[in-house]
Tab-separated table of C-alpha atoms in Angstrom:
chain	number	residue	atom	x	y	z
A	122	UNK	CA	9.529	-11.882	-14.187
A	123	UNK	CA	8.477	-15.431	-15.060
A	124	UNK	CA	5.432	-15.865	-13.027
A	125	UNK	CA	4.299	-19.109	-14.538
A	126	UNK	CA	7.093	-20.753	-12.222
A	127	UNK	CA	5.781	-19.137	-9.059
A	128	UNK	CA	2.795	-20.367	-6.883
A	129	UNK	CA	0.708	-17.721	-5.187
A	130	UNK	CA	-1.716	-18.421	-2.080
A	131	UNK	CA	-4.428	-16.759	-3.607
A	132	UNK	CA	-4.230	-16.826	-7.243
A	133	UNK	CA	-2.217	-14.781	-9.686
A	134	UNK	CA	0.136	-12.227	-8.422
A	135	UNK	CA	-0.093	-8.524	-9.202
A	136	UNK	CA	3.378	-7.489	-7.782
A	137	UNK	CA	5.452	-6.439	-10.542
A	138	UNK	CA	2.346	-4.913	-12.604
A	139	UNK	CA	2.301	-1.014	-12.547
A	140	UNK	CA	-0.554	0.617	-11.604
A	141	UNK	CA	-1.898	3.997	-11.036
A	142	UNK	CA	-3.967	4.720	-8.181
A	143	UNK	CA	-5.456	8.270	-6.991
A	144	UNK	CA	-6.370	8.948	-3.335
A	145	UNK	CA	-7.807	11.267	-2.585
A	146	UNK	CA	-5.407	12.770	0.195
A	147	UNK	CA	-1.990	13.344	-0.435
A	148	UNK	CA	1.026	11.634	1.024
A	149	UNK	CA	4.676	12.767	1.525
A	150	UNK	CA	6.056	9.317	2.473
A	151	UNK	CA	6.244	5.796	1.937
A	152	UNK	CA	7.640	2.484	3.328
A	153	UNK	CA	7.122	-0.934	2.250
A	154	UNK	CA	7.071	-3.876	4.385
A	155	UNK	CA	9.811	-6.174	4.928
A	156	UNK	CA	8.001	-9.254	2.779
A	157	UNK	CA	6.996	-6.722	0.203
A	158	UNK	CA	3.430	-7.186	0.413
A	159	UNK	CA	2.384	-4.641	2.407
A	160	UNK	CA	3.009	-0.461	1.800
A	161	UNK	CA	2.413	2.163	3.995
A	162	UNK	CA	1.603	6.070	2.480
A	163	UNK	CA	1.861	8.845	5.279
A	164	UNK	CA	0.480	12.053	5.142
A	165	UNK	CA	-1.038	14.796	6.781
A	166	UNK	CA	-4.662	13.264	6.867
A	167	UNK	CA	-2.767	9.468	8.268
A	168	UNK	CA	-1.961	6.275	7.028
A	169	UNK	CA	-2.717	4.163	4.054
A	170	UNK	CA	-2.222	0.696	4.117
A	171	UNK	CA	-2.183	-0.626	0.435
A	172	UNK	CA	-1.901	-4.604	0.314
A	173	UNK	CA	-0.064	-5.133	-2.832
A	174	UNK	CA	-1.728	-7.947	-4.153
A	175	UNK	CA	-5.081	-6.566	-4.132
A	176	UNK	CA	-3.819	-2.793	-4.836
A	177	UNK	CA	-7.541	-1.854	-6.395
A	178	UNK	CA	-9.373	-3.380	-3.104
A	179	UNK	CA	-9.702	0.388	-0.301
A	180	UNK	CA	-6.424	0.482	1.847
A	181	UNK	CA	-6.819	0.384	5.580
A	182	UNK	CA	-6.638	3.631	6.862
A	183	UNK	CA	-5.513	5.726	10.198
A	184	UNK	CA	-6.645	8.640	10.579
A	185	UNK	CA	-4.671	11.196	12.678
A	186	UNK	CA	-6.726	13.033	15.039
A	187	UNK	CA	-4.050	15.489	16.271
A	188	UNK	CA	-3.058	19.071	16.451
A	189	UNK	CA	0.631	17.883	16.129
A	190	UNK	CA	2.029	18.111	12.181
A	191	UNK	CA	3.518	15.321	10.684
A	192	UNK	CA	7.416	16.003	9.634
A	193	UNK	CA	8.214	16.295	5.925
């Protein structure tokens, strides 16, 4: 990925880099935005929001507060 052609809003981009993050809840799925920006972890504890140009700033959360179970 040449990134030296590319112009970011807010500096140097991060998509593309790997990472490895720990949470400390665990999550059985995933889904990422249409843009690409954006993914959302699911689990039983709720959401994650991870913003993928700042993957190392805290996701937004939502918490489930709900007898229900959440489908594997």
């Amino acid at each position: 990925m040449n990134r030296t052609s590319t112009r970011w809003p807010y500096g140097a981009s991060t998509i593309g880099v790997d990472y490895s993050i720990k949470y400390p809840y665990s999550f059985t799925n995933m889904s990422i935005s249409p843009y690409g920006r954006d993914v959302v972890l699911g689990g039983q504890a709720g959401l994650a929001i991870v913003d993928l140009e700042f993957p190392l700033s805290p996701p937004r959360t939502i918490a489930i507060d709900s007898l229900w179970k959440i489908s594997k």
